[in-house]
XYZ file of C-alpha atoms in Angstrom:
596
model
C 70.443 -202.264 -153.884
C 67.749 -201.777 -151.238
C 66.032 -204.974 -152.395
C 69.244 -206.978 -151.958
C 69.723 -205.513 -148.492
C 66.196 -206.549 -147.494
C 66.763 -210.038 -148.841
C 69.968 -210.426 -146.800
C 68.493 -208.775 -143.719
C 65.200 -210.668 -143.610
C 66.067 -213.747 -145.632
C 66.517 -215.923 -142.558
C 63.215 -214.695 -141.126
C 61.368 -215.362 -144.393
C 62.820 -218.857 -144.635
C 61.807 -219.591 -141.034
C 58.162 -218.766 -141.736
C 58.118 -220.422 -145.144
C 55.316 -223.012 -145.111
C 57.305 -225.447 -147.181
C 60.225 -225.421 -144.774
C 57.940 -225.668 -141.757
C 56.102 -228.616 -143.304
C 59.401 -230.370 -144.055
C 60.578 -229.797 -140.475
C 57.367 -231.250 -139.069
C 57.670 -234.323 -141.253
C 61.347 -234.938 -140.516
C 61.369 -234.991 -136.743
C 59.214 -235.308 -133.669
C 60.572 -231.945 -132.536
C 58.535 -230.218 -135.230
C 55.298 -231.755 -133.933
C 56.240 -230.707 -130.408
C 56.557 -227.088 -131.535
C 53.232 -227.383 -133.354
C 51.638 -228.826 -130.196
C 53.085 -225.959 -128.145
C 51.614 -223.395 -130.535
C 48.245 -225.129 -130.386
C 48.485 -225.112 -126.581
C 48.973 -221.332 -126.579
C 45.997 -220.749 -128.864
C 43.851 -223.188 -126.873
C 44.610 -221.445 -123.581
C 43.769 -218.067 -125.095
C 40.546 -219.351 -126.696
C 39.319 -221.017 -123.494
C 40.079 -217.935 -121.410
C 38.331 -215.665 -123.909
C 35.199 -217.827 -124.010
C 35.128 -218.083 -120.223
C 35.430 -214.309 -119.799
C 32.709 -213.663 -122.401
C 30.367 -216.153 -120.726
C 30.808 -214.682 -117.244
C 30.417 -211.160 -118.628
C 27.145 -212.207 -120.247
C 25.956 -213.668 -116.947
C 26.806 -210.403 -115.201
C 25.079 -208.214 -117.769
C 22.009 -210.384 -118.319
C 21.300 -211.607 -114.785
C 22.864 -208.758 -112.828
C 25.063 -210.996 -110.687
C 28.410 -210.037 -109.157
C 31.535 -210.274 -111.327
C 33.129 -212.823 -109.010
C 29.989 -214.935 -108.614
C 28.716 -217.933 -110.517
C 25.262 -217.960 -112.090
C 24.155 -221.337 -110.713
C 24.930 -220.286 -107.122
C 23.866 -216.633 -107.363
C 20.803 -215.142 -105.747
C 18.770 -213.591 -108.582
C 15.900 -211.611 -107.099
C 14.294 -210.645 -110.405
C 12.184 -213.693 -111.267
C 11.322 -212.248 -114.658
C 15.017 -212.391 -115.599
C 15.214 -216.048 -114.586
C 12.251 -216.895 -116.774
C 12.889 -214.608 -119.739
C 16.658 -214.920 -120.228
C 16.716 -218.548 -121.487
C 13.772 -217.712 -123.755
C 15.589 -214.717 -125.251
C 18.682 -216.871 -125.694
C 16.552 -219.456 -127.483
C 15.164 -216.781 -129.806
C 18.659 -215.489 -130.644
C 19.938 -219.010 -131.192
C 16.898 -219.904 -133.297
C 17.513 -216.890 -135.521
C 21.110 -217.999 -135.968
C 19.982 -221.537 -136.803
C 17.539 -220.139 -139.384
C 20.270 -218.085 -141.085
C 22.743 -220.978 -141.081
C 20.134 -223.314 -142.563
C 19.850 -220.948 -145.526
C 23.570 -220.373 -146.006
C 25.330 -223.589 -144.918
C 24.134 -226.983 -146.111
C 26.839 -229.276 -144.715
C 26.422 -230.522 -141.140
C 28.968 -229.282 -138.618
C 31.599 -231.832 -137.624
C 32.946 -232.172 -134.085
C 36.519 -233.282 -133.178
C 35.547 -236.924 -132.500
C 33.828 -237.281 -135.865
C 36.610 -235.379 -137.621
C 39.277 -237.745 -136.319
C 37.164 -240.860 -136.861
C 35.952 -240.161 -140.400
C 37.754 -237.194 -141.929
C 41.393 -237.641 -140.978
C 41.314 -234.685 -138.578
C 39.846 -232.150 -141.007
C 37.657 -229.567 -139.302
C 36.198 -226.358 -140.669
C 37.488 -223.390 -138.642
C 34.467 -221.340 -139.698
C 32.110 -224.046 -138.439
C 34.115 -224.325 -135.222
C 33.764 -220.592 -134.605
C 30.018 -220.822 -135.261
C 29.703 -223.716 -132.791
C 31.634 -221.724 -130.168
C 29.359 -218.699 -130.693
C 26.252 -220.884 -130.399
C 27.672 -222.420 -127.217
C 28.309 -218.957 -125.772
C 24.763 -217.827 -126.594
C 23.322 -220.959 -124.988
C 25.453 -220.808 -121.842
C 25.435 -217.015 -121.549
C 21.636 -216.810 -121.496
C 21.414 -219.546 -118.877
C 20.683 -222.768 -120.794
C 21.740 -225.818 -118.803
C 24.831 -226.638 -120.864
C 28.567 -226.301 -120.309
C 31.195 -224.574 -122.414
C 33.461 -227.596 -122.797
C 31.970 -228.485 -126.200
C 32.767 -224.986 -127.461
C 36.225 -225.074 -125.887
C 37.227 -228.285 -127.628
C 35.559 -227.315 -130.906
C 37.346 -223.973 -131.324
C 40.698 -225.273 -130.097
C 40.544 -228.356 -132.327
C 39.365 -226.198 -135.243
C 42.395 -223.918 -134.913
C 44.686 -226.946 -134.695
C 43.108 -228.547 -137.764
C 43.432 -225.313 -139.732
C 47.114 -225.081 -138.848
C 47.710 -228.697 -139.825
C 45.821 -228.233 -143.093
C 47.872 -225.167 -143.995
C 51.045 -227.135 -143.311
C 49.637 -230.066 -145.348
C 50.362 -232.548 -142.589
C 49.904 -236.267 -143.063
C 46.664 -237.805 -141.905
C 48.079 -239.210 -138.660
C 49.875 -235.953 -137.774
C 46.733 -233.921 -138.438
C 44.709 -236.200 -136.157
C 47.366 -235.795 -133.456
C 47.269 -232.012 -133.796
C 43.473 -232.018 -133.394
C 44.040 -234.060 -130.234
C 46.506 -231.415 -129.059
C 43.800 -228.773 -129.455
C 41.250 -230.756 -127.455
C 43.847 -231.564 -124.783
C 44.727 -227.899 -124.422
C 41.063 -226.912 -124.191
C 40.152 -229.337 -121.382
C 43.431 -228.730 -119.555
C 42.851 -224.965 -119.546
C 39.196 -225.348 -118.557
C 39.947 -227.410 -115.436
C 43.542 -226.383 -114.682
C 44.344 -230.069 -115.163
C 46.992 -230.961 -117.776
C 46.863 -234.722 -117.193
C 43.087 -234.676 -117.581
C 43.410 -232.752 -120.845
C 46.075 -235.088 -122.215
C 44.132 -238.254 -121.489
C 40.918 -236.672 -122.763
C 42.720 -236.364 -126.089
C 44.081 -239.915 -125.986
C 40.830 -241.618 -124.977
C 38.171 -239.508 -126.679
C 39.724 -237.536 -129.567
C 42.649 -239.558 -130.922
C 41.238 -242.892 -129.795
C 44.582 -244.442 -128.924
C 47.786 -243.822 -126.997
C 51.240 -244.085 -128.529
C 54.749 -242.811 -127.833
C 54.572 -240.697 -130.995
C 51.488 -238.776 -129.828
C 52.488 -238.539 -126.154
C 54.888 -235.600 -126.234
C 52.999 -233.099 -128.439
C 49.702 -233.752 -126.646
C 51.192 -233.393 -123.161
C 53.144 -230.278 -124.191
C 49.962 -228.715 -125.543
C 48.064 -229.502 -122.327
C 50.829 -228.119 -120.100
C 51.304 -224.897 -122.059
C 47.572 -224.314 -122.359
C 47.215 -224.690 -118.581
C 50.018 -222.169 -117.982
C 48.499 -219.692 -120.432
C 45.065 -219.977 -118.798
C 46.601 -219.489 -115.338
C 48.453 -216.377 -116.490
C 45.393 -214.883 -118.151
C 42.677 -215.729 -115.633
C 44.195 -217.398 -112.584
C 41.047 -219.423 -111.895
C 41.443 -222.879 -110.362
C 38.902 -225.678 -110.138
C 39.692 -227.431 -106.865
C 37.735 -229.439 -104.309
C 38.858 -229.547 -100.695
C 38.244 -233.052 -99.359
C 39.388 -232.124 -95.866
C 41.516 -234.301 -93.590
C 41.213 -237.847 -94.759
C 43.269 -240.828 -93.739
C 44.033 -243.904 -95.777
C 41.544 -245.814 -97.888
C 40.686 -249.184 -96.330
C 39.550 -252.263 -98.289
C 35.991 -251.873 -96.948
C 35.749 -248.515 -98.763
C 35.879 -250.175 -102.169
C 32.508 -251.906 -101.782
C 30.397 -248.717 -101.600
C 32.607 -247.102 -104.270
C 31.967 -249.966 -106.703
C 28.234 -249.868 -105.978
C 28.209 -246.107 -106.503
C 29.981 -246.607 -109.850
C 27.281 -249.039 -110.992
C 24.570 -246.715 -109.684
C 26.022 -243.797 -111.660
C 26.199 -245.955 -114.790
C 22.454 -246.544 -114.626
C 21.793 -242.858 -114.030
C 24.019 -241.909 -116.965
C 22.132 -244.223 -119.315
C 18.831 -242.713 -118.201
C 20.123 -239.185 -118.820
C 21.362 -240.057 -122.320
C 18.089 -241.749 -123.126
C 16.243 -238.714 -121.795
C 18.126 -236.348 -124.116
C 17.432 -238.643 -127.067
C 13.744 -238.892 -126.132
C 13.341 -235.109 -126.104
C 15.218 -234.754 -129.410
C 13.004 -237.408 -130.983
C 9.919 -235.727 -129.548
C 11.018 -232.415 -131.053
C 11.702 -234.027 -134.443
C 8.300 -235.704 -134.574
C 6.517 -232.500 -133.661
C 5.483 -229.934 -136.243
C 7.641 -227.273 -134.590
C 10.243 -225.820 -136.956
C 13.878 -226.167 -135.887
C 14.494 -222.417 -135.283
C 11.564 -222.234 -132.817
C 12.624 -225.183 -130.659
C 15.319 -223.430 -128.569
C 12.860 -220.734 -127.496
C 10.376 -223.373 -126.336
C 13.168 -225.187 -124.545
C 14.115 -221.866 -122.955
C 10.607 -221.557 -121.519
C 11.003 -224.922 -119.761
C 14.484 -224.034 -118.465
C 13.212 -220.643 -117.259
C 10.344 -222.263 -115.363
C 12.771 -224.693 -113.718
C 15.064 -221.771 -112.826
C 12.176 -220.194 -110.919
C 12.324 -223.206 -108.610
C 16.110 -223.036 -108.231
C 18.774 -221.128 -110.233
C 21.087 -224.112 -109.755
C 19.748 -225.569 -113.020
C 21.177 -222.667 -115.028
C 24.413 -222.777 -117.001
C 26.985 -225.546 -116.416
C 26.732 -225.625 -112.619
C 30.162 -224.561 -111.319
C 28.769 -222.481 -108.480
C 26.046 -224.990 -107.621
C 28.624 -227.790 -107.392
C 30.705 -225.980 -104.769
C 27.559 -224.767 -102.997
C 26.260 -228.313 -102.528
C 29.648 -229.729 -101.567
C 30.209 -227.078 -98.894
C 26.849 -227.502 -97.166
C 24.936 -230.319 -95.527
C 21.707 -230.742 -97.476
C 18.768 -233.064 -96.865
C 18.122 -235.986 -99.206
C 14.802 -234.638 -100.618
C 16.514 -231.376 -101.587
C 19.445 -233.183 -103.233
C 17.090 -235.443 -105.163
C 15.010 -232.469 -106.244
C 18.046 -230.537 -107.511
C 19.304 -233.650 -109.316
C 15.991 -234.236 -111.082
C 15.602 -230.572 -112.023
C 19.175 -230.338 -113.350
C 18.761 -233.571 -115.324
C 15.533 -232.307 -116.876
C 16.998 -228.873 -117.618
C 20.074 -230.373 -119.316
C 18.005 -232.826 -121.352
C 15.580 -230.106 -122.459
C 18.383 -227.668 -123.275
C 20.272 -230.066 -125.541
C 17.174 -231.785 -126.880
C 15.561 -228.496 -127.921
C 18.613 -227.331 -129.851
C 20.780 -225.337 -127.444
C 24.436 -225.883 -128.289
C 26.670 -227.323 -125.594
C 27.705 -230.476 -123.834
C 27.145 -232.455 -120.673
C 30.741 -232.557 -119.421
C 30.419 -230.301 -116.386
C 26.725 -230.992 -115.963
C 27.617 -234.686 -115.542
C 30.215 -233.745 -112.903
C 27.632 -231.694 -110.998
C 24.923 -234.350 -111.181
C 27.443 -237.040 -110.262
C 28.433 -235.074 -107.157
C 24.765 -234.882 -106.172
C 24.400 -238.631 -106.681
C 27.478 -239.202 -104.537
C 26.126 -237.104 -101.689
C 22.779 -238.892 -101.890
C 24.582 -242.242 -101.820
C 26.608 -241.071 -98.805
C 23.496 -241.370 -96.643
C 23.777 -245.158 -97.067
C 27.296 -245.163 -95.580
C 26.188 -246.427 -92.125
C 25.042 -249.660 -93.773
C 28.615 -250.489 -94.880
C 30.661 -251.871 -92.008
C 34.142 -250.385 -91.472
C 33.764 -247.939 -94.402
C 35.439 -244.586 -93.673
C 34.364 -242.408 -96.615
C 32.992 -238.915 -96.042
C 30.166 -237.311 -98.086
C 32.681 -235.180 -100.009
C 34.617 -238.305 -101.017
C 31.407 -239.932 -102.185
C 30.699 -236.779 -104.192
C 34.110 -236.965 -105.910
C 33.627 -240.655 -106.701
C 30.108 -239.964 -107.965
C 31.104 -237.053 -110.196
C 33.869 -239.076 -111.852
C 31.663 -242.152 -112.263
C 28.722 -240.312 -113.843
C 31.075 -238.349 -116.113
C 32.572 -241.625 -117.333
C 29.109 -243.049 -117.949
C 28.079 -240.057 -120.085
C 31.312 -238.689 -121.552
C 33.589 -241.735 -121.459
C 37.313 -241.799 -120.693
C 37.996 -243.705 -117.438
C 41.572 -242.459 -117.101
C 40.504 -238.933 -117.995
C 38.045 -238.786 -115.122
C 40.455 -240.541 -112.763
C 43.139 -237.942 -113.393
C 40.526 -235.198 -113.047
C 39.725 -236.465 -109.552
C 43.450 -236.520 -108.759
C 44.123 -233.013 -110.031
C 41.119 -231.321 -108.426
C 41.619 -232.981 -105.024
C 45.372 -233.585 -104.939
C 44.729 -236.790 -102.982
C 46.346 -240.013 -104.217
C 44.479 -242.512 -101.984
C 41.139 -241.216 -103.279
C 42.376 -241.625 -106.850
C 42.661 -245.404 -106.482
C 39.116 -245.485 -105.152
C 37.885 -243.342 -108.053
C 39.671 -245.608 -110.559
C 37.825 -248.662 -109.261
C 34.490 -246.846 -109.429
C 34.961 -245.401 -112.931
C 36.054 -248.773 -114.317
C 32.882 -250.281 -112.882
C 30.770 -247.490 -114.345
C 32.440 -247.785 -117.758
C 32.040 -251.563 -117.806
C 28.348 -251.403 -116.934
C 27.636 -248.776 -119.603
C 29.577 -250.616 -122.317
C 27.967 -253.940 -121.423
C 24.391 -252.698 -121.231
C 24.266 -249.595 -123.444
C 27.418 -249.579 -125.543
C 27.771 -245.840 -126.195
C 28.955 -242.605 -124.665
C 26.867 -239.465 -125.143
C 28.760 -238.362 -128.281
C 28.795 -241.777 -129.951
C 25.147 -242.370 -128.991
C 24.184 -239.253 -130.925
C 26.204 -240.540 -133.900
C 24.297 -243.814 -133.613
C 20.978 -241.965 -133.752
C 22.158 -240.309 -136.989
C 22.902 -243.699 -138.513
C 26.685 -243.628 -137.989
C 28.502 -246.653 -136.588
C 31.235 -244.695 -134.778
C 32.043 -246.118 -131.348
C 35.161 -243.995 -130.708
C 37.605 -241.632 -132.401
C 39.608 -244.501 -133.901
C 40.437 -243.708 -137.511
C 37.850 -245.546 -139.598
C 37.520 -242.822 -142.202
C 40.220 -244.365 -144.400
C 38.090 -247.511 -144.687
C 35.168 -245.457 -145.936
C 37.380 -243.616 -148.417
C 38.712 -246.929 -149.785
C 35.607 -247.491 -151.872
C 34.706 -249.946 -154.594
C 34.478 -247.016 -157.007
C 38.141 -246.204 -156.408
C 39.366 -249.798 -156.650
C 37.293 -251.209 -159.534
C 38.370 -251.713 -163.142
C 36.243 -249.962 -165.726
C 37.440 -251.956 -168.761
C 34.983 -254.840 -168.515
C 33.881 -257.298 -171.191
C 30.120 -257.551 -171.592
C 27.751 -259.647 -173.685
C 24.015 -260.045 -174.161
C 22.352 -262.610 -171.972
C 20.361 -263.802 -175.028
C 23.271 -264.967 -177.213
C 23.918 -268.653 -177.822
C 26.868 -270.676 -176.610
C 28.154 -270.886 -180.174
C 28.041 -267.106 -180.578
C 29.755 -266.661 -177.228
C 32.608 -268.990 -178.234
C 33.012 -267.048 -181.429
C 33.141 -263.657 -179.665
C 35.284 -264.757 -176.721
C 37.978 -267.298 -177.669
C 39.555 -269.203 -174.831
C 42.292 -267.172 -173.188
C 40.826 -263.833 -174.298
C 39.375 -263.067 -170.841
C 38.592 -264.820 -167.582
C 34.969 -263.738 -167.179
C 32.265 -261.885 -169.102
C 29.488 -259.799 -167.578
C 26.044 -260.364 -169.071
C 23.441 -257.645 -169.610
C 19.835 -257.830 -170.768
C 18.136 -255.894 -173.546
C 17.813 -252.831 -171.282
C 21.556 -252.962 -170.473
C 20.810 -254.077 -166.921
C 23.179 -256.423 -165.143
C 22.116 -260.063 -165.597
C 25.021 -262.096 -164.202
C 28.555 -263.338 -164.898
C 29.806 -266.143 -167.126
C 33.201 -267.760 -166.587
C 34.827 -268.350 -169.972
C 36.636 -271.582 -168.913
C 33.251 -273.068 -167.895
C 31.907 -272.587 -171.434
C 34.836 -274.340 -173.064
C 34.897 -277.071 -170.435
C 31.353 -278.174 -171.335
C 31.175 -280.955 -174.019
C 30.174 -279.893 -177.536
C 26.863 -281.425 -178.569
C 25.061 -280.891 -181.922
C 21.761 -280.765 -180.046
C 23.030 -277.790 -177.999
C 23.685 -275.485 -180.974
C 20.830 -273.190 -179.923
C 21.635 -273.354 -176.210
C 21.638 -269.950 -174.580
C 24.549 -268.580 -172.569
C 22.076 -267.730 -169.788
C 22.200 -271.386 -168.711
C 25.798 -270.840 -167.531
C 25.118 -267.578 -165.692
C 26.321 -267.104 -162.102
C 25.826 -264.378 -159.459
C 22.612 -263.044 -160.976
C 21.742 -261.102 -157.832
C 25.226 -260.646 -156.416
C 27.069 -257.454 -157.291
C 28.817 -254.448 -155.779
C 28.070 -250.723 -155.784
C 30.643 -247.902 -156.123
C 29.914 -246.360 -152.705
C 30.633 -249.583 -150.801
C 33.906 -249.628 -148.866
C 36.549 -252.343 -148.926
C 35.273 -253.983 -145.754
C 31.735 -254.284 -147.118
C 33.043 -255.615 -150.433
C 35.180 -258.230 -148.678
C 32.120 -259.408 -146.741
C 30.150 -259.862 -149.983
C 33.014 -261.762 -151.590
C 33.142 -264.051 -148.575
C 29.383 -264.623 -148.676
C 29.180 -265.357 -152.421
C 32.506 -267.260 -152.554
C 33.280 -265.457 -155.812
C 36.665 -264.333 -157.098
C 35.251 -261.231 -158.797
C 31.968 -259.385 -159.015
C 30.409 -256.785 -161.259
C 29.919 -253.199 -160.052
C 26.585 -251.547 -160.891
C 25.661 -247.891 -160.508
C 22.618 -248.435 -158.263
C 19.934 -250.937 -157.338
C 17.343 -249.480 -159.720
C 19.168 -248.993 -163.021
C 21.790 -251.723 -162.429
C 24.049 -250.369 -165.168
C 27.438 -252.086 -165.220
C 30.207 -249.582 -164.452
C 33.102 -251.927 -163.660
C 34.281 -255.060 -161.927
C 36.389 -255.813 -158.876
C 38.320 -258.900 -157.822
C 38.556 -260.264 -154.313
C 42.349 -260.572 -154.420
C 42.846 -256.910 -155.323
C 40.357 -255.777 -152.654
C 42.111 -257.739 -149.920
C 45.535 -256.560 -151.081
C 44.529 -252.885 -151.014
C 42.839 -253.366 -147.642
C 45.985 -254.995 -146.220
C 48.180 -252.226 -147.643
C 46.085 -249.540 -145.980
C 46.067 -251.423 -142.675
C 49.846 -251.661 -142.790
C 50.078 -247.980 -143.640
C 48.012 -247.018 -140.590
C 50.135 -249.317 -138.420
C 53.323 -247.655 -139.647
C 51.838 -244.203 -139.064
C 51.014 -245.076 -135.458
C 54.467 -246.567 -134.848
C 56.182 -243.563 -136.432
C 57.715 -245.425 -139.368
C 56.201 -242.992 -141.889
């Protein structure tokens, strides 16, 4: 009786939280994805606030600064703390790296790679580990920001939710984008910036289907972060009139200047990473050595520590001489490159904003050489920070909306848009990568963005091939071949040698089309062999297979296990490969348009 009462009383509640019903609701309507995006926005806002509070608490405890202060703008009198703290952080991080190397063999995947290659699948455990590593790095003063940890943990939670609900590939990728959007929106109090960060850098495309859940996640995450912390990231540009046409010339030049600086910074990080790899220093010891360099630089100026929030506002609010600005820029660039190159976990998002602002203020000293230009040093700083961030991070609209939301000035936004487009164009034309995709390139990946290319890699020759192949010895005669393979029995036969290695393909119609001659009774079938050195391997994807078919002009090819053994494991036709490739392309198109 009591059991029946409970079923009636809580039946509706149980059915509401039933995973099967929730999954069906998400698949049936866009409203379900909006609710999922809202939930992800709440968790993202909470995660960002928690990480921010932990980081600032660590700065207070470790460096002895005021609760309301920022590390990069604080006055730390104890020089030993400035030197030793990054080293201690490197030791702690190195110990963590050593333990993880023994217990976890798979590399950690970030949101861009997850959406590009794995259909949005992220390990929540790995995401938590990345966030902890980011907190250790930033909390002990390494010159990295928390944005990488923000997006990782938020996207990891979103991916876990989508996986539990067994969402389709496209919906899971969208939900990961919702997590990243919520993370950046909460970090900068900028929902439009967060939304377009997801569209440009995490999802890789914009569509009506993804618009609502991503924007809802960014808005709700911003509200949650405001309620929990109340911190705003704003820049006061002062009283500024309208932008005149003459102002665009220095803005465009500054955009190109920042593009060159961004390329140098990315190359610098890669150079230090390569230097560390070629050295005999074990991976767990590298962060501590990097911490020594960062600590020594912090003795010169604490502005190189952490992400640089306090240092950014400090330099914008004061008039500083060119040599000092150049010195801070060089020290911060070196500290960031050494921090990331030596193994500290974090990103260059805010560091690129800080260095870009310094570049803008340096460039502002050339303003008298531009006739009729009306820009102030603070405006140059805003243009510079957006332009350098685009050069390193990517996302022209993301950085344009960031400038709009942190200044609240529409005329400046048009100026920033022109500069960031110039910066993006120069980087893409001369370098071709953002910081994240450049690191993928160094690992041997061909990812240029978060566009979904993982389905191409999963559509492999091994999945498409036929295993029921007809084989024959390459040493048999034509007469024996005609006896074993009557006309019409098969279209082609794969030849193997005495060691069962692939030796080529014979087309059955070609054998029967040749005239019968008594002198050719002992003629070997090897004389009719084609494609002796042309074959496929199971790990090749459909795109690679199609390229080989086009090159060899063959209708079908044999599939061998590897280049050494060359054992025949199947065969694949060009027509079937192209049909499956076209079907998958159409499927992705329908997913984007919402037809699935």
